[in-house]
Tab-separated table of C-alpha atoms in Angstrom:
chain	number	residue	atom	x	y	z
A	1	MET	CA	-15.223	-8.297	-10.904
A	2	LYS	CA	-13.292	-8.826	-14.072
A	3	ARG	CA	-9.978	-10.350	-13.062
A	4	LEU	CA	-7.326	-8.747	-15.177
A	5	LEU	CA	-3.768	-9.984	-15.110
A	6	LEU	CA	-4.585	-12.442	-12.305
A	7	SER	CA	-1.462	-14.283	-11.134
A	8	VAL	CA	-1.955	-18.031	-10.889
A	9	TRP	CA	0.931	-19.351	-8.828
A	10	LEU	CA	2.211	-22.773	-9.785
A	11	LEU	CA	4.004	-24.750	-7.101
A	12	SER	CA	7.350	-24.498	-8.869
A	13	LEU	CA	7.081	-20.721	-9.046
A	14	THR	CA	6.088	-20.615	-5.398
A	15	LEU	CA	9.214	-22.483	-4.417
A	16	LEU	CA	11.557	-20.572	-6.696
A	17	SER	CA	10.391	-16.971	-6.515
A	18	ALA	CA	8.266	-16.426	-3.437
A	19	VAL	CA	10.178	-18.215	-0.728
A	20	ALA	CA	12.745	-15.448	-0.286
A	21	GLU	CA	10.025	-13.010	0.742
A	22	ASN	CA	7.367	-15.171	2.349
A	23	TYR	CA	9.532	-17.364	4.560
A	24	PRO	CA	12.370	-16.685	7.031
A	25	TYR	CA	15.643	-16.026	5.286
A	26	LYS	CA	17.839	-19.151	5.057
A	27	SER	CA	15.237	-21.234	6.882
A	28	ASP	CA	15.670	-25.011	6.911
A	29	VAL	CA	11.884	-25.451	6.869
A	30	LEU	CA	9.610	-24.616	3.953
A	31	TRP	CA	5.814	-24.402	4.038
A	32	VAL	CA	3.794	-24.854	0.851
A	33	THR	CA	0.033	-24.223	0.939
A	34	VAL	CA	-2.098	-25.063	-2.096
A	35	PRO	CA	-5.828	-24.154	-2.156
A	36	ASN	CA	-8.098	-26.391	-4.211
A	37	HIS	CA	-8.962	-23.360	-6.383
A	38	ALA	CA	-5.893	-22.232	-8.325
A	39	ASP	CA	-6.751	-18.542	-7.977
A	40	TRP	CA	-7.482	-18.835	-4.221
A	41	LEU	CA	-10.988	-17.498	-4.846
A	42	TYR	CA	-14.405	-19.020	-4.152
A	43	LYS	CA	-18.013	-17.991	-4.326
A	44	THR	CA	-19.837	-17.470	-1.055
A	45	GLY	CA	-21.187	-20.836	0.035
A	46	GLU	CA	-18.430	-22.829	-1.684
A	47	LYS	CA	-16.191	-24.886	0.594
A	48	ALA	CA	-12.454	-24.364	0.423
A	49	THR	CA	-9.665	-26.767	1.325
A	50	VAL	CA	-5.919	-26.174	1.497
A	51	GLU	CA	-3.272	-28.841	1.037
A	52	VAL	CA	-0.401	-28.236	3.435
A	53	GLN	CA	3.105	-29.409	2.646
A	54	LEU	CA	6.091	-29.165	4.977
A	55	TYR	CA	9.712	-29.728	4.022
A	56	LYS	CA	12.983	-29.676	5.907
A	57	TYR	CA	16.096	-29.388	3.790
A	58	GLY	CA	13.741	-29.917	0.852
A	59	ILE	CA	12.703	-33.349	2.183
A	60	PRO	CA	8.997	-33.950	3.007
A	61	ARG	CA	8.414	-34.426	6.740
A	62	ASP	CA	6.244	-37.331	7.759
A	63	ASN	CA	4.017	-37.716	10.824
A	64	VAL	CA	4.369	-34.040	11.742
A	65	THR	CA	1.264	-32.603	13.406
A	66	VAL	CA	0.151	-29.257	12.025
A	67	THR	CA	-2.279	-27.299	14.198
A	68	TYR	CA	-4.493	-24.684	12.620
A	69	GLU	CA	-6.785	-21.832	13.568
A	70	ILE	CA	-9.179	-20.380	10.998
A	71	GLY	CA	-11.112	-17.124	11.175
A	72	GLY	CA	-11.975	-13.938	9.322
A	73	ASP	CA	-9.346	-11.679	7.815
A	74	MET	CA	-7.613	-9.798	10.675
A	75	MET	CA	-10.148	-11.068	13.202
A	76	PRO	CA	-8.545	-11.748	16.607
A	77	VAL	CA	-10.612	-14.838	17.455
A	78	ALA	CA	-10.661	-18.037	15.401
A	79	ASP	CA	-13.968	-19.790	14.753
A	80	THR	CA	-12.360	-23.122	13.843
A	81	LYS	CA	-9.428	-25.010	15.361
A	82	GLY	CA	-7.947	-28.389	14.652
A	83	SER	CA	-4.919	-30.392	13.594
A	84	VAL	CA	-3.774	-32.669	10.799
A	85	THR	CA	-0.954	-35.200	10.747
A	86	LEU	CA	1.124	-35.064	7.584
A	87	LYS	CA	1.657	-38.198	5.521
A	88	ASN	CA	4.627	-38.009	3.154
A	89	GLY	CA	4.803	-34.335	4.038
A	90	ARG	CA	1.208	-33.570	3.041
A	91	GLY	CA	-2.171	-33.010	4.635
A	92	VAL	CA	-5.480	-31.341	3.782
A	93	ILE	CA	-7.229	-28.731	5.931
A	94	PRO	CA	-10.937	-27.901	5.518
A	95	VAL	CA	-11.036	-24.096	5.487
A	96	GLY	CA	-14.841	-23.963	5.264
A	97	THR	CA	-16.850	-21.212	3.634
A	98	MET	CA	-18.399	-17.790	4.147
A	99	LYS	CA	-21.972	-16.627	3.750
A	100	GLU	CA	-20.905	-13.026	3.161
A	101	PRO	CA	-18.090	-11.736	0.906
A	102	GLY	CA	-14.679	-11.675	2.540
A	103	PHE	CA	-11.553	-13.660	3.384
A	104	ARG	CA	-10.765	-16.552	5.691
A	105	ASP	CA	-7.308	-16.797	7.207
A	106	CYS	CA	-5.846	-20.222	8.019
A	107	ARG	CA	-2.976	-19.899	10.498
A	108	LEU	CA	-0.655	-22.880	10.875
A	109	LYS	CA	1.920	-24.106	13.386
A	110	ALA	CA	4.144	-27.166	13.430
A	111	THR	CA	7.038	-28.305	15.611
A	112	VAL	CA	9.959	-29.870	13.774
A	113	ASP	CA	12.924	-31.204	15.742
A	114	GLY	CA	11.961	-29.164	18.778
A	115	LYS	CA	11.444	-25.850	16.982
A	116	THR	CA	8.023	-24.352	16.189
A	117	TYR	CA	7.337	-22.826	12.770
A	118	SER	CA	4.347	-20.722	11.692
A	119	HIS	CA	2.687	-19.872	8.398
A	120	HIS	CA	-0.683	-18.660	7.116
A	121	ILE	CA	-2.804	-18.459	3.980
A	122	LYS	CA	-5.909	-16.427	3.146
A	123	VAL	CA	-8.555	-17.378	0.611
A	124	GLY	CA	-11.356	-15.153	-0.665
A	125	PHE	CA	-15.097	-15.610	-1.048
A	126	SER	CA	-16.793	-13.404	-3.649
A	127	PRO	CA	-14.512	-10.452	-2.737
A	128	GLU	CA	-15.638	-8.603	-5.851
A	129	LYS	CA	-18.879	-7.997	-3.946
A	130	LEU	CA	-17.236	-6.366	-0.915
A	131	ARG	CA	-18.445	-2.851	-0.194
A	132	PRO	CA	-17.137	-0.274	2.295
A	133	TYR	CA	-18.502	0.323	5.741
A	134	THR	CA	-17.319	3.927	5.359
A	135	THR	CA	-19.751	6.318	3.702
A	136	MET	CA	-18.982	9.648	2.060
A	137	PRO	CA	-19.987	12.693	4.143
A	138	SER	CA	-22.490	14.944	2.393
A	139	ASP	CA	-20.018	17.843	2.375
A	140	PHE	CA	-16.937	15.770	1.533
A	141	LYS	CA	-16.235	17.523	-1.764
A	142	GLU	CA	-16.923	20.967	-0.318
A	143	PHE	CA	-14.560	20.335	2.592
A	144	TRP	CA	-11.658	19.452	0.332
A	145	GLU	CA	-12.370	22.133	-2.271
A	146	LYS	CA	-12.246	24.729	0.489
A	147	ALA	CA	-8.995	23.289	1.840
A	148	LYS	CA	-7.398	23.356	-1.614
A	149	ALA	CA	-8.584	26.915	-2.207
A	150	GLU	CA	-7.040	28.063	1.077
A	151	GLN	CA	-3.729	26.393	0.193
A	152	LYS	CA	-3.774	28.002	-3.245
A	153	GLU	CA	-3.602	31.422	-1.619
A	154	PHE	CA	-0.031	30.580	-0.539
A	155	PRO	CA	2.317	30.988	-3.520
A	156	LEU	CA	4.346	28.057	-4.826
A	157	THR	CA	7.659	28.327	-2.972
A	158	TYR	CA	10.561	25.884	-3.025
A	159	THR	CA	14.315	25.462	-3.090
A	160	LYS	CA	16.178	23.031	-5.337
A	161	GLU	CA	19.738	21.824	-4.734
A	162	HIS	CA	21.707	19.402	-6.915
A	163	VAL	CA	22.604	16.099	-5.215
A	164	GLU	CA	25.715	14.645	-6.779
A	165	LYS	CA	25.615	11.273	-4.962
A	166	TYR	CA	22.255	10.365	-6.524
A	167	SER	CA	23.072	11.669	-9.993
A	168	THR	CA	24.452	9.469	-12.762
A	169	ASP	CA	25.475	9.781	-16.382
A	170	LYS	CA	21.797	9.352	-17.318
A	171	ILE	CA	19.889	11.247	-14.599
A	172	ASP	CA	20.193	14.313	-12.384
A	173	CYS	CA	18.920	14.415	-8.806
A	174	TYR	CA	17.902	17.498	-6.812
A	175	LEU	CA	16.905	17.887	-3.177
A	176	VAL	CA	13.709	19.935	-3.059
A	177	LYS	CA	12.256	21.734	-0.048
A	178	LEU	CA	8.640	22.526	-0.867
A	179	GLN	CA	6.748	25.002	1.310
A	180	LEU	CA	3.108	24.100	2.026
A	181	ASN	CA	1.596	27.089	3.799
A	182	LYS	CA	2.241	30.361	5.569
A	183	ARG	CA	2.879	28.477	8.821
A	184	GLY	CA	6.232	27.413	7.401
A	185	GLN	CA	5.353	23.725	7.101
A	186	CYS	CA	7.114	21.922	4.288
A	187	VAL	CA	8.036	18.586	2.770
A	188	TYR	CA	11.335	17.457	1.300
A	189	GLY	CA	11.901	15.231	-1.669
A	190	TYR	CA	14.326	14.019	-4.283
A	191	LEU	CA	13.543	15.139	-7.824
A	192	PHE	CA	14.964	13.014	-10.634
A	193	TYR	CA	15.327	14.319	-14.196
A	194	PRO	CA	16.387	12.557	-17.392
A	195	LYS	CA	19.758	13.992	-18.380
A	196	LYS	CA	18.631	15.058	-21.835
A	197	GLU	CA	16.655	17.785	-23.530
A	198	GLY	CA	12.911	17.429	-23.868
A	199	LYS	CA	9.488	17.499	-22.244
A	200	PHE	CA	8.542	14.672	-19.907
A	201	PRO	CA	5.684	13.132	-17.902
A	202	VAL	CA	5.853	13.848	-14.160
A	203	VAL	CA	5.489	11.222	-11.426
A	204	LEU	CA	4.474	12.052	-7.844
A	205	CYS	CA	5.691	9.338	-5.454
A	206	PRO	CA	4.494	9.682	-1.829
A	207	PRO	CA	6.072	7.509	0.898
A	208	GLY	CA	5.054	4.491	2.915
A	209	ALA	CA	4.109	4.914	6.565
A	210	GLY	CA	6.492	5.969	9.282
A	211	ILE	CA	8.947	8.677	10.193
A	212	LYS	CA	11.969	7.566	8.208
A	213	THR	CA	14.364	8.532	5.487
A	214	ILE	CA	13.432	8.149	1.826
A	215	LYS	CA	14.131	4.504	1.070
A	216	GLU	CA	16.961	3.913	-1.410
A	217	PRO	CA	16.368	6.962	-3.610
A	218	LEU	CA	17.935	5.299	-6.654
A	219	ARG	CA	15.869	2.116	-6.536
A	220	HIS	CA	13.443	3.530	-9.110
A	221	LYS	CA	16.006	5.405	-11.189
A	222	TYR	CA	14.663	3.658	-14.291
A	223	TYR	CA	11.754	6.133	-14.324
A	224	ALA	CA	14.077	9.035	-15.093
A	225	GLU	CA	16.300	6.848	-17.267
A	226	GLN	CA	13.249	6.071	-19.420
A	227	GLY	CA	11.958	9.607	-19.746
A	228	CYS	CA	9.976	10.565	-16.617
A	229	ILE	CA	10.499	13.302	-14.039
A	230	ARG	CA	9.986	11.610	-10.659
A	231	PHE	CA	9.488	13.298	-7.275
A	232	GLU	CA	9.930	11.037	-4.238
A	233	PHE	CA	9.016	12.958	-1.100
A	234	GLU	CA	8.531	12.598	2.624
A	235	ILE	CA	5.541	14.016	4.522
A	236	HIS	CA	6.853	15.278	7.855
A	237	GLY	CA	9.083	18.193	6.909
A	238	LEU	CA	12.240	16.267	7.789
A	239	ASN	CA	15.334	16.631	5.646
A	240	PRO	CA	16.063	13.186	4.151
A	241	GLU	CA	19.766	13.901	4.411
A	242	MET	CA	19.497	13.203	8.150
A	243	THR	CA	20.925	9.881	9.330
A	244	ASP	CA	18.832	6.796	10.057
A	245	GLU	CA	19.672	7.238	13.732
A	246	GLU	CA	18.296	10.780	13.762
A	247	PHE	CA	15.094	9.631	12.071
A	248	LYS	CA	14.768	6.810	14.598
A	249	GLU	CA	15.120	9.217	17.526
A	250	ILE	CA	12.405	11.498	16.119
A	251	SER	CA	10.124	8.545	15.404
A	252	ASN	CA	10.571	7.188	18.931
A	253	ALA	CA	9.747	10.590	20.405
A	254	PHE	CA	6.749	11.519	18.262
A	255	ASN	CA	5.313	8.334	16.791
A	256	GLY	CA	4.292	6.082	19.665
A	257	ARG	CA	1.082	4.123	20.110
A	258	GLU	CA	-0.582	7.000	21.951
A	259	ASN	CA	0.885	9.915	19.967
A	260	GLY	CA	1.476	8.561	16.481
A	261	TYR	CA	1.037	10.992	13.620
A	262	LEU	CA	-1.817	8.943	12.149
A	263	THR	CA	-3.846	9.515	15.324
A	264	ASN	CA	-2.708	13.104	15.901
A	265	GLY	CA	-5.762	15.389	15.900
A	266	LEU	CA	-8.185	12.666	14.802
A	267	ASP	CA	-10.946	14.259	16.889
A	268	SER	CA	-11.236	17.085	14.340
A	269	ARG	CA	-11.396	16.967	10.553
A	270	ASP	CA	-9.840	20.447	10.453
A	271	ASN	CA	-6.944	19.728	12.808
A	272	TYR	CA	-6.069	16.155	11.831
A	273	TYR	CA	-2.376	15.712	11.043
A	274	MET	CA	-3.050	14.122	7.673
A	275	LYS	CA	-4.869	17.182	6.324
A	276	ARG	CA	-1.646	18.927	5.415
A	277	VAL	CA	-0.226	15.618	4.151
A	278	TYR	CA	-3.088	15.201	1.681
A	279	LEU	CA	-2.751	18.822	0.646
A	280	ALA	CA	1.005	18.289	0.255
A	281	CYS	CA	0.182	15.865	-2.556
A	282	VAL	CA	-1.719	18.645	-4.342
A	283	ARG	CA	1.133	21.080	-3.745
A	284	GLY	CA	3.512	18.451	-5.110
A	285	ILE	CA	1.459	18.391	-8.310
A	286	ASP	CA	1.532	22.204	-8.374
A	287	PHE	CA	5.320	21.979	-8.219
A	288	LEU	CA	5.720	19.269	-10.862
A	289	THR	CA	3.370	20.929	-13.338
A	290	SER	CA	5.239	24.213	-12.918
A	291	LEU	CA	8.480	22.705	-14.196
A	292	PRO	CA	9.383	23.894	-17.704
A	293	GLU	CA	10.379	20.312	-18.575
A	294	TRP	CA	6.865	18.919	-17.916
A	295	ASP	CA	5.197	17.676	-21.103
A	296	GLY	CA	1.970	19.541	-20.271
A	297	LYS	CA	-0.171	16.388	-20.417
A	298	ASN	CA	0.831	13.523	-18.133
A	299	VAL	CA	0.696	13.541	-14.329
A	300	ILE	CA	1.184	10.189	-12.601
A	301	ALA	CA	0.633	9.393	-8.915
A	302	GLN	CA	2.337	6.182	-7.787
A	303	GLY	CA	3.098	4.542	-4.445
A	304	GLY	CA	2.700	1.588	-2.105
A	305	SER	CA	0.986	1.070	1.266
A	306	GLN	CA	0.570	4.570	2.764
A	307	GLY	CA	2.110	5.801	-0.482
A	308	GLY	CA	-0.490	3.826	-2.421
A	309	ALA	CA	-3.206	5.453	-0.349
A	310	LEU	CA	-1.763	8.906	-0.989
A	311	ALA	CA	-1.473	8.201	-4.718
A	312	LEU	CA	-5.177	7.345	-4.844
A	313	ILE	CA	-6.026	10.348	-2.671
A	314	ALA	CA	-4.031	12.629	-4.961
A	315	ALA	CA	-5.928	11.256	-7.954
A	316	GLY	CA	-9.243	11.820	-6.183
A	317	LEU	CA	-8.326	15.320	-5.019
A	318	ASP	CA	-6.731	16.595	-8.200
A	319	GLU	CA	-8.101	16.058	-11.706
A	320	ARG	CA	-4.697	16.894	-13.162
A	321	VAL	CA	-3.669	13.306	-12.333
A	322	THR	CA	-4.011	11.268	-15.523
A	323	VAL	CA	-2.632	7.907	-14.301
A	324	CYS	CA	-2.630	6.347	-10.827
A	325	VAL	CA	-0.743	3.232	-9.707
A	326	ALA	CA	-1.069	1.896	-6.148
A	327	ASN	CA	0.170	-1.181	-4.290
A	328	HIS	CA	-1.895	-2.559	-1.393
A	329	PRO	CA	-3.248	0.858	-0.320
A	330	ALA	CA	-3.420	1.749	3.373
A	331	LEU	CA	-5.991	4.093	5.004
A	332	SER	CA	-8.807	2.175	3.279
A	333	ASP	CA	-12.183	1.567	4.949
A	334	MET	CA	-10.446	2.241	8.255
A	335	ALA	CA	-13.652	1.847	10.268
A	336	GLY	CA	-14.413	-1.501	8.615
A	337	TYR	CA	-13.871	-3.281	11.934
A	338	LYS	CA	-17.209	-1.869	13.055
A	339	ALA	CA	-18.791	-4.080	10.372
A	340	GLY	CA	-17.207	-7.145	11.974
A	341	ARG	CA	-14.467	-7.553	9.377
A	342	ALA	CA	-11.023	-6.229	8.541
A	343	GLY	CA	-10.449	-2.499	8.397
A	344	GLY	CA	-7.504	-0.768	6.774
A	345	TYR	CA	-4.091	0.205	8.102
A	346	PRO	CA	-3.340	1.720	10.613
A	347	HIS	CA	-5.926	-0.603	12.217
A	348	PHE	CA	-7.129	1.987	14.694
A	349	PHE	CA	-9.434	-0.468	16.429
A	350	ARG	CA	-6.656	-3.024	16.969
A	351	ASN	CA	-3.461	-1.035	17.412
A	352	SER	CA	-4.480	2.261	19.021
A	353	VAL	CA	-6.393	3.355	22.104
A	354	ASP	CA	-9.716	5.174	22.506
A	355	MET	CA	-10.475	5.239	18.781
A	356	ASP	CA	-14.166	4.310	18.775
A	357	THR	CA	-15.670	7.734	19.400
A	358	PRO	CA	-18.213	9.596	17.233
A	359	GLU	CA	-15.760	12.422	16.588
A	360	LYS	CA	-12.964	10.132	15.396
A	361	ILE	CA	-15.253	7.978	13.277
A	362	LYS	CA	-16.570	11.136	11.626
A	363	THR	CA	-13.068	12.442	10.901
A	364	MET	CA	-11.948	9.098	9.440
A	365	ALA	CA	-14.604	9.371	6.746
A	366	TYR	CA	-13.092	12.633	5.436
A	367	TYR	CA	-9.691	10.944	5.121
A	368	ASP	CA	-10.594	7.441	3.973
A	369	VAL	CA	-9.260	6.267	0.615
A	370	VAL	CA	-12.599	4.739	-0.398
A	371	ASN	CA	-14.219	8.168	-0.577
A	372	PHE	CA	-11.420	9.614	-2.702
A	373	ALA	CA	-11.432	6.509	-4.910
A	374	LYS	CA	-15.047	7.213	-5.891
A	375	LEU	CA	-13.915	10.542	-7.394
A	376	ILE	CA	-10.995	9.261	-9.458
A	377	LYS	CA	-11.188	9.731	-13.222
A	378	ALA	CA	-7.603	8.787	-14.076
A	379	ASP	CA	-6.613	5.408	-15.499
A	380	THR	CA	-5.882	3.360	-12.373
A	381	TYR	CA	-3.858	0.208	-11.713
A	382	ILE	CA	-3.808	-1.505	-8.296
A	383	THR	CA	-1.822	-4.513	-7.082
A	384	TRP	CA	-2.298	-6.483	-3.879
A	385	GLY	CA	-1.760	-9.878	-2.264
A	386	PHE	CA	-3.960	-12.034	-0.076
A	387	ASN	CA	-1.531	-12.917	2.746
A	388	ASP	CA	-1.015	-9.259	3.671
A	389	ASP	CA	-1.712	-8.490	7.341
A	390	VAL	CA	-0.694	-4.823	7.052
A	391	CYS	CA	-3.048	-3.766	4.267
A	392	PRO	CA	-5.409	-6.754	4.131
A	393	PRO	CA	-6.965	-7.989	0.884
A	394	THR	CA	-10.429	-7.168	2.205
A	395	THR	CA	-9.723	-3.440	2.047
A	396	SER	CA	-7.784	-3.550	-1.234
A	397	TYR	CA	-10.758	-5.219	-2.901
A	398	ILE	CA	-13.096	-2.635	-1.390
A	399	VAL	CA	-11.069	0.215	-2.900
A	400	TYR	CA	-10.936	-1.469	-6.285
A	401	ASN	CA	-14.640	-2.244	-6.222
A	402	VAL	CA	-15.671	1.403	-5.721
A	403	LEU	CA	-13.516	2.769	-8.562
A	404	ASN	CA	-15.627	4.139	-11.421
A	405	CYS	CA	-12.682	4.995	-13.663
A	406	PRO	CA	-10.818	2.859	-16.224
A	407	LYS	CA	-9.096	0.297	-13.997
A	408	GLU	CA	-6.957	-2.831	-13.955
A	409	ALA	CA	-5.703	-5.090	-11.175
A	410	LEU	CA	-2.699	-7.342	-10.696
A	411	ILE	CA	-3.636	-9.802	-7.961
A	412	THR	CA	-0.744	-11.795	-6.483
A	413	PRO	CA	-2.335	-14.068	-3.853
A	414	ILE	CA	0.826	-15.327	-2.157
A	415	ASN	CA	2.190	-11.842	-1.432
A	416	GLU	CA	2.365	-10.511	2.063
A	417	HIS	CA	3.137	-6.795	2.469
A	418	TRP	CA	5.632	-6.568	-0.368
A	419	THR	CA	5.946	-6.365	-4.122
A	420	SER	CA	8.659	-7.912	-6.272
A	421	ASN	CA	11.115	-5.870	-8.311
A	422	ASP	CA	9.474	-7.233	-11.455
A	423	THR	CA	6.038	-6.076	-10.290
A	424	GLU	CA	7.364	-2.613	-9.497
A	425	TYR	CA	9.093	-2.322	-12.864
A	426	GLY	CA	5.820	-3.472	-14.416
A	427	HIS	CA	4.213	-0.345	-13.007
A	428	LEU	CA	6.381	1.797	-15.248
A	429	LEU	CA	5.550	-0.376	-18.257
A	430	TRP	CA	1.833	0.001	-17.471
A	431	ILE	CA	2.199	3.754	-17.051
A	432	LYS	CA	3.987	4.100	-20.403
A	433	LYS	CA	1.081	2.323	-22.130
A	434	HIS	CA	-1.353	4.867	-20.654
A	435	LEU	CA	0.456	8.112	-21.387
A	436	LYS	CA	-1.430	10.771	-23.321
């Protein structure tokens, strides 16, 4: 796969910019792991090694024993175990190789002055050749076209209320309640406008996973400041003006391991909870393209994790989407564990109960990102890291590999399940270059 915008992380950059996210805050101990390939990528059959460095107070630790366990990405059992004693704070671990495309995860532990510290690093082997376990059902398109047609029978209905606390001298914010169907189900969201006359691109921004308030509504205010209408919405029909405590109570009551929304109704493709969520993305586009301030050309879907999945799903479901940007997408090749390798969040086969049934496997295929990704025609940009254990690199590569549209990737190997502010601002810059 053509590696576009591949981030090669020098040691100095690792120490200066990544430590705040990848290591415990204000930790005395710092791990540094350096693969013998700068891009952390190998061909199948090539042998990988990782140099391990360990510092306390910035001083290399000598004669510290580092134990390691190495296995497949997200696999519960290691196939290799061992230890290395650091000399002048350094040691080399043989990570081995893979015969099939995928990732190996090297998990490390060391005890320093009586306290044990952990770290890990994943390296890839021909990941551009990864393909999904999930296949597209023969009636996949027909199923979703019918669902969209049924939703279309319900007229576009919403309320819009100005929110002073999220408005500035440059942007206006409105709280929107968007009705989805005749059952009275809805979603809420914050709509941000540039405070000037004109016609603007519209940006649909679905949320990450969970039952929670909309995270820091002003954190992406630069979209509206730079000429986009942006709609950040939630998916559960819960007013984001509720307090964090109220959201937590609802989440505790209705989002447990046995009754979480991502497993709710998974026995039936017609009754699965996420059906109305996916259709809410289409209704969100209906709403945005109805605004008189829309420029009539540009519809962007953008999000991370579950939001990244929903952005890709929106682009696959709705040809009005012209640009799609997704970070480490969830809900991708969810049944991949049945192939003996990592599957996508929510990791049904690791984190839930009684998932491996024919009915549930069948339903997953109608809701898996990889099948929507095959339908995308919009210009698409995806970012992901290798050390992510929430949305593992295995599944991000799989999604990217099945895209048949114009596409680019920003690969940031050291990242766990996060993106930097600079990366997120870079999304807007990329979008602006791809506007019609």
